[in-house]
Coordinates of C-alpha atoms in Angstrom, one line a residue:
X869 CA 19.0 -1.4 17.2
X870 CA 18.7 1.5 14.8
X871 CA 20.6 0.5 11.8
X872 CA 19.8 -3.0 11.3
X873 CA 18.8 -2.5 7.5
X874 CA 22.0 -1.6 7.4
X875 CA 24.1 -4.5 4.9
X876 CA 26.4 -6.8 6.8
X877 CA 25.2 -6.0 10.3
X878 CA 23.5 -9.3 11.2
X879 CA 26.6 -11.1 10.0
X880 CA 28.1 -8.3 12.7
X881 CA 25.8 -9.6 15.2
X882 CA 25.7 -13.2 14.9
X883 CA 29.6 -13.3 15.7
X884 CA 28.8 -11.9 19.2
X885 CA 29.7 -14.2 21.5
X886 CA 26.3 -15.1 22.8
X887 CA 24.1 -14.0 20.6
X888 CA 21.3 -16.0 20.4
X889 CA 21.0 -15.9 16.5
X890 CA 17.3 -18.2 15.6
X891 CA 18.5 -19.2 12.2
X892 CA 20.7 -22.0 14.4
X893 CA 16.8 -23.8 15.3
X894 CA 17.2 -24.7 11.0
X895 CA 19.4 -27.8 9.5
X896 CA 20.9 -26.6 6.1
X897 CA 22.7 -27.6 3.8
X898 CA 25.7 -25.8 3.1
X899 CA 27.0 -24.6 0.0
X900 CA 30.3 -27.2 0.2
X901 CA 27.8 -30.2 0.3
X902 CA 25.6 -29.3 -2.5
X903 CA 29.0 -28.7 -4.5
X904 CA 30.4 -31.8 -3.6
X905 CA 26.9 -33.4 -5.0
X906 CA 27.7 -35.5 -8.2
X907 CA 24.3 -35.6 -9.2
X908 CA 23.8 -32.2 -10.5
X909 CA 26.7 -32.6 -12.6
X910 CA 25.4 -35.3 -14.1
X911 CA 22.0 -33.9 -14.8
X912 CA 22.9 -30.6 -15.6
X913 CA 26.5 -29.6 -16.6
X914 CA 26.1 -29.0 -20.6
X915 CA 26.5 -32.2 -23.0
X916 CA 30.0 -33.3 -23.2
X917 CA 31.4 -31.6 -20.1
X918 CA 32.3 -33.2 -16.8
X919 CA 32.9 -36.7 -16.0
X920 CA 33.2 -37.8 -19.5
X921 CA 29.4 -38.4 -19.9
X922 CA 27.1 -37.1 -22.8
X923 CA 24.3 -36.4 -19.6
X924 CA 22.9 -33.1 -18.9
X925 CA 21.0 -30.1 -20.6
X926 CA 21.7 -27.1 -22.5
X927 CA 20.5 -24.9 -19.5
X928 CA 22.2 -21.5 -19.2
X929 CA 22.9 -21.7 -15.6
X930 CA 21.4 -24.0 -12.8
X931 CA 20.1 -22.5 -9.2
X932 CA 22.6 -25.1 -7.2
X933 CA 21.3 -24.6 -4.1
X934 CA 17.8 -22.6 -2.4
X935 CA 16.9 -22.3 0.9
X936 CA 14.8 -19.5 2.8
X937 CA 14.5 -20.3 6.6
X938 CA 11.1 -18.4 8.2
X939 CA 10.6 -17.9 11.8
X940 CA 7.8 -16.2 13.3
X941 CA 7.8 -16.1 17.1
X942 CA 5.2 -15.3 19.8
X943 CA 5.8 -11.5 20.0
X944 CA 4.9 -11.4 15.8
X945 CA 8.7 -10.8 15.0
X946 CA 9.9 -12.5 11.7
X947 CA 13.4 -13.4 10.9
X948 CA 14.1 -14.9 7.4
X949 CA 17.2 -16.8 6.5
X950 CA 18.3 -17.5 3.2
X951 CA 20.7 -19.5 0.8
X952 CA 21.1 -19.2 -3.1
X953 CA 24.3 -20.5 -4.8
X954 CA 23.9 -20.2 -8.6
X955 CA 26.3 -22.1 -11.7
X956 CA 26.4 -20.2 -15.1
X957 CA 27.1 -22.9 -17.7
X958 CA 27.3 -21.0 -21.2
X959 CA 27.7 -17.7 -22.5
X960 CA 23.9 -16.9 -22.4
X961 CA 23.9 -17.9 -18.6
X962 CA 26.5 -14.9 -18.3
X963 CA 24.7 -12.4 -20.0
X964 CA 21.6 -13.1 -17.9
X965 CA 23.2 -13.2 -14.4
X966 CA 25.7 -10.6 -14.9
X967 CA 23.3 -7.8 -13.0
X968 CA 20.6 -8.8 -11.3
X969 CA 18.1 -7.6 -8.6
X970 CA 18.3 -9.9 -5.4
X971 CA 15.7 -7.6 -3.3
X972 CA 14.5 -11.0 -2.2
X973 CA 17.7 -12.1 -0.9
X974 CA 16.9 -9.3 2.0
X975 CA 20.3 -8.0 3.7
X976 CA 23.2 -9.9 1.8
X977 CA 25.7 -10.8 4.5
X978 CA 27.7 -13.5 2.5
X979 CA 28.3 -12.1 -1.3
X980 CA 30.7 -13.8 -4.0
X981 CA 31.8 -15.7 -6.6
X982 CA 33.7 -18.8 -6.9
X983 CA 36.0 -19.3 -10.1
X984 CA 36.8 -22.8 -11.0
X985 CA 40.4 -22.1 -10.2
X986 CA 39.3 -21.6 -6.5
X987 CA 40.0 -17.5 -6.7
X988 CA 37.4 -15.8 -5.1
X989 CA 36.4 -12.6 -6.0
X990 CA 33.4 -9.8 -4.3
X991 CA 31.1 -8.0 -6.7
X992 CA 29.7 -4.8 -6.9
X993 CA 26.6 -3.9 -5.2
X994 CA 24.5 -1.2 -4.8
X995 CA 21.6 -1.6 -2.3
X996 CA 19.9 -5.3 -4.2
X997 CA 21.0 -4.7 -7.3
X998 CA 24.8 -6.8 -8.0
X999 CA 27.4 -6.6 -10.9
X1000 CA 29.3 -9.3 -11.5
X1001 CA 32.5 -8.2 -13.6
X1002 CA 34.4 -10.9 -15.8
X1003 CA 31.6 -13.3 -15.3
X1004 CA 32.5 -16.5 -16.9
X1005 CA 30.9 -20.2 -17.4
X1006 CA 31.6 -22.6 -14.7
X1007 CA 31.4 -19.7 -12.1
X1008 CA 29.2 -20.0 -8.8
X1009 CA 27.5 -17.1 -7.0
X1010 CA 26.7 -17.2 -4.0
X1011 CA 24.9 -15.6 -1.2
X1012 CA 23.2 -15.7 2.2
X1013 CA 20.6 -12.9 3.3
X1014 CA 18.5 -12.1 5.9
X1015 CA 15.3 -10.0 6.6
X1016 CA 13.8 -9.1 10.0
X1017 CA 10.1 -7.2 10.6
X1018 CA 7.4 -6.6 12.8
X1019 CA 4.1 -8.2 12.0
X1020 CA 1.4 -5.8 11.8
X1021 CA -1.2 -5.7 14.3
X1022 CA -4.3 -4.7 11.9
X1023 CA -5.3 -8.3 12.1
X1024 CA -4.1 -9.3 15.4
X1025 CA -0.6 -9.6 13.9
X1026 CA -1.9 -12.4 12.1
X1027 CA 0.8 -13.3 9.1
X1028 CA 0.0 -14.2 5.4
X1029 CA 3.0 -15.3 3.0
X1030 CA 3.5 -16.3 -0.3
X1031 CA 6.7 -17.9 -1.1
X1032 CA 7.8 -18.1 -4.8
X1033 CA 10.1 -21.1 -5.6
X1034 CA 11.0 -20.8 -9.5
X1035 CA 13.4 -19.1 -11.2
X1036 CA 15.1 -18.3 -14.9
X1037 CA 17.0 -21.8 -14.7
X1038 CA 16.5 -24.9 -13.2
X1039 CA 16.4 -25.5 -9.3
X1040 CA 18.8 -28.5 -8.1
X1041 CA 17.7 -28.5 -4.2
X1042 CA 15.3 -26.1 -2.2
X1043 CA 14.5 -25.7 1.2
X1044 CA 11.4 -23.9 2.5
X1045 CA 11.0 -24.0 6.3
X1046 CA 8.4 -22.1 8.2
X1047 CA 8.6 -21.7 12.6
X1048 CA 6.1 -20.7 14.2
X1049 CA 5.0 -20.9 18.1
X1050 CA 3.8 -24.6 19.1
X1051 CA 0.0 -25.2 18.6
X1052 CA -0.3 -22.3 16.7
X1053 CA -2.5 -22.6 13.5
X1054 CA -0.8 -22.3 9.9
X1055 CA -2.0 -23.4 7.0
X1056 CA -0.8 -23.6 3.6
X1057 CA -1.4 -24.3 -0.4
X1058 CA 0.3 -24.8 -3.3
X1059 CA 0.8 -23.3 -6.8
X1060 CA 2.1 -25.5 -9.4
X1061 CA 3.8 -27.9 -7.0
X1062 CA 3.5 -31.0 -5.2
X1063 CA 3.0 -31.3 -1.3
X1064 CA 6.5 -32.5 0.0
X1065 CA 5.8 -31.1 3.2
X1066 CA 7.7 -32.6 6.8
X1067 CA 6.3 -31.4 10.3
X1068 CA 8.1 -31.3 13.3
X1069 CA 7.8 -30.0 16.9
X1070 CA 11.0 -28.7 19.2
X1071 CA 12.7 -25.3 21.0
X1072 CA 9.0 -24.7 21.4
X1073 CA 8.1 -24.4 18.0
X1074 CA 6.6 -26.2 15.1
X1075 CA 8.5 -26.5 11.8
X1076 CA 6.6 -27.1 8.4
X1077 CA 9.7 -28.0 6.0
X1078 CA 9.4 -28.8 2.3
X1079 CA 11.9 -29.9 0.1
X1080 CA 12.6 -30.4 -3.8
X1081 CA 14.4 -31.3 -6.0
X1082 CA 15.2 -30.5 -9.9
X1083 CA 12.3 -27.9 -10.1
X1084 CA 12.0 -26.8 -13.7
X1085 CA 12.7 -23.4 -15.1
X1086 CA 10.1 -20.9 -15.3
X1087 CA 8.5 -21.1 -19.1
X1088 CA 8.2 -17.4 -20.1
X1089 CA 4.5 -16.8 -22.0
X1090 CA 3.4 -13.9 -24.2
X1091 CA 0.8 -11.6 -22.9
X1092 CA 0.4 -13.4 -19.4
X1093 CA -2.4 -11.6 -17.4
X1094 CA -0.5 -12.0 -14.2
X1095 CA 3.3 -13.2 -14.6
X1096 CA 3.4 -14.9 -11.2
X1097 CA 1.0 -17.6 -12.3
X1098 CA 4.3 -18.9 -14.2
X1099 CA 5.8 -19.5 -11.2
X1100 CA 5.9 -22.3 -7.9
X1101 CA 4.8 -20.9 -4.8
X1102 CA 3.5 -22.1 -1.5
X1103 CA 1.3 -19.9 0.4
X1104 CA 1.3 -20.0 4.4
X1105 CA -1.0 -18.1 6.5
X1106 CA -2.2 -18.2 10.4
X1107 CA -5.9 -17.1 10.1
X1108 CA -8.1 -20.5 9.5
X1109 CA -10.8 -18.5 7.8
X1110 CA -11.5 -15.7 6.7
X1111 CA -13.8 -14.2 9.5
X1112 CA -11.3 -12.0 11.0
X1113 CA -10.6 -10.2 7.7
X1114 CA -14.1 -9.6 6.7
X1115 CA -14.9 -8.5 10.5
X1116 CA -11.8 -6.1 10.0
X1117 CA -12.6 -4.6 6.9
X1118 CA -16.5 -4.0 8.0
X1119 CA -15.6 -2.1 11.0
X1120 CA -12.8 -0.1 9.1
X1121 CA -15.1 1.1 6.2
X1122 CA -18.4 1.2 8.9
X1123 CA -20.3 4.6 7.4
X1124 CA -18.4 4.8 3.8
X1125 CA -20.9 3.7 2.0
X1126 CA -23.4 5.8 3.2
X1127 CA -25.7 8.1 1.2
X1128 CA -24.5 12.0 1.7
X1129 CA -26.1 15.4 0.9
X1130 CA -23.4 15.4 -2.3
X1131 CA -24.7 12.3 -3.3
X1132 CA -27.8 12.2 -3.3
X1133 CA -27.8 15.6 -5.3
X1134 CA -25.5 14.0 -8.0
X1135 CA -28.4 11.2 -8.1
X1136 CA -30.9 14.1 -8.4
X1137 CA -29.5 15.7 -10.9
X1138 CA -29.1 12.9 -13.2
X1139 CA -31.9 10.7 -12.1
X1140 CA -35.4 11.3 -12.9
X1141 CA -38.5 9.5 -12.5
X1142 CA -39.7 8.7 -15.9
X1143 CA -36.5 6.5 -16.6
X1144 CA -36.4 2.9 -16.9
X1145 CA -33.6 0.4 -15.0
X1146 CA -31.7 1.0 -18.1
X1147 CA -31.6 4.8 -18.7
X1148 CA -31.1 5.1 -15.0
X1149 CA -27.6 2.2 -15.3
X1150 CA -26.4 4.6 -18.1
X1151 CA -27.4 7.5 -16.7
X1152 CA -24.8 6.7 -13.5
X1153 CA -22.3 5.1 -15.9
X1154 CA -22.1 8.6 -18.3
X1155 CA -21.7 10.2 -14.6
X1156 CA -18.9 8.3 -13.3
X1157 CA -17.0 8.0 -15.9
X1158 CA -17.3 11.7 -17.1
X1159 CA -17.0 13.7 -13.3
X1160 CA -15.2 11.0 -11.3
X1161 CA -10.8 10.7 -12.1
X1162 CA -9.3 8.2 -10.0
X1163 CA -6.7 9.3 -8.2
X1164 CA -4.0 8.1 -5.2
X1165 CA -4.7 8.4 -2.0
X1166 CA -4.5 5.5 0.8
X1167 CA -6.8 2.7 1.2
X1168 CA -10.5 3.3 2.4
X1169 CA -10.0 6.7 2.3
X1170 CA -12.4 7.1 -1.2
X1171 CA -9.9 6.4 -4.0
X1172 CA -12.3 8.3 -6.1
X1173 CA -12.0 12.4 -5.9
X1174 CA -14.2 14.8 -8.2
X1175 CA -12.0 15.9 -11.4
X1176 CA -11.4 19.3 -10.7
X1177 CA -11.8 20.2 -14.7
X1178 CA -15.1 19.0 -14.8
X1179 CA -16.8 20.3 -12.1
X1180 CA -15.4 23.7 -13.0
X1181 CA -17.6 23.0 -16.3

């Protein structure tokens, strides 16, 4: 109850005898089957290597397996399940995997790597961030994670998720699977992917799955304005429109706007009757961006403050 951040203790948990862990309501894959699955060999495993054929690419590595598993139940809680099993294929598939930050991954309860040989070894970690020492081509990480949290209740603990599927290599098999209370609303959109998506209705939810297969890597671009436009995502959310957001944010910023005493002196002082709709727009503009310094401070609470130089001047 008060450590449950705490790496390794849902694994802890879900081996008490009965525990009612909600990841069992999902159907997997596990990583033994996806191994066991010719056809990414095939497609995948470098030119020349593996069952004699010519097939495959030059990718660095290939994402073997990906599966997050997200339930959201009646009291806002959200529990969220995941799989990723990655095979480095060259040199450069090393270097790149070698450390990497798997904040995403949530709580790692399952963590290591499979040599061809079948030894199986444990690599570093500190917090998300994993070191893989002696990482060689034809290894396969792997790991399961989990994250838990309570919805907040701003919007009557209505939830909003964006789920990013792409990654630096290829993508053999994903899962996405969403659970939420029967009848409740969700709805959902896609970046940069096709709809794939499966509904179905038992345990007293409804579960939106979507599957694919073979998603391409992510193709890095110079001076993207936002980088996550590179990538696949789906979005889910439980609020149909947007009426409860704007109703929200009206009644939380209700008198902000509001013409004060400081205000309206600033305006005075700068303002003056013989000035067009021009002089007046520059007039403000000169203001603002000479008195005002943006500074940090929580949202709706005025993230604009007086710069303390200039109004000593």
């Amino acid at each position: 109850k008060y450590q449950r951040d705490n790496a390794g203790i849902n694994s802890k948990i879900s081996r008490i005898e009965g525990q009612k862990r909600l990841n069992k309501l999902f159907n997997d894959k596990t990583f033994e089957e996806v191994l066991a699955d010719p056809a990414w060999k095939a497609r995948y495993l470098p030119k020349g290597i593996g069952n004699g054929k010519s097939a495959g690419t030059s990718d660095d590595a290939v994402i073997l397996l990906y599966t997050r598993d997200l339930i959201y139940d009646s009291t806002a809680h959200v529990e969220v399940y995941q799989q990723l099993m990655i095979k480095i294929l060259t040199a450069a598939g090393v270097r790149h995997w070698t450390e990497y930050d798997y904040t995403f991954m949530g709580n790692m309860n399952t963590l290591r790597v499979l040599k061809p040989n079948g030894t199986v070894i444990s690599p570093d970690k500190q917090g998300s961030y994993v070191v893989v020492k002696n990482l060689e081509p034809g290894d396969v990480i792997q790991i399961d994670g989990v994250q838990e949290w309570e919805q907040q209740t701003e919007l009557d603990q209505e939830f909003v998720f964006t789920h990013y599927i792409s990654f630096e290599a290829p993508v053999f098999y994903h899962k996405f699977e969403v659970a939420l209370p029967a009848n409740k609303y969700m709805g959902y959109h896609y970046h940069k992917l096709d709809s794939a998506l499966k509904k179905t209705s038992h345990d007293g939810f409804d579960f939106y799955s979507w599957e694919y297969n073979n998603i391409p890597k992510i193709e890095t671009e110079e001076a993207v304005p936002d980088v996550f436009d590179l990538y696949g995502s789906i979005l889910i959310s439980t609020m149909p429109d947007w009426s409860k957001l704007t109703g929200w944010y009206a009644q939380t910023t209700y008198g902000k706007l509001e013409m004060s005493y400081e205000i309206q002196e600033a305006l005075d002082s700068i303002i003056h009757p013989q000035m067009n709709q021009q002089q007046k727009a520059e007039a403000i503009y000169n203001f603002l961006t000479r008195e005002i310094n943006y500074s940090y401070v929580p949202f709706l609470q005025s993230g604009y403050v007086r710069s303390e130089e200039h109004t000593s001047e």
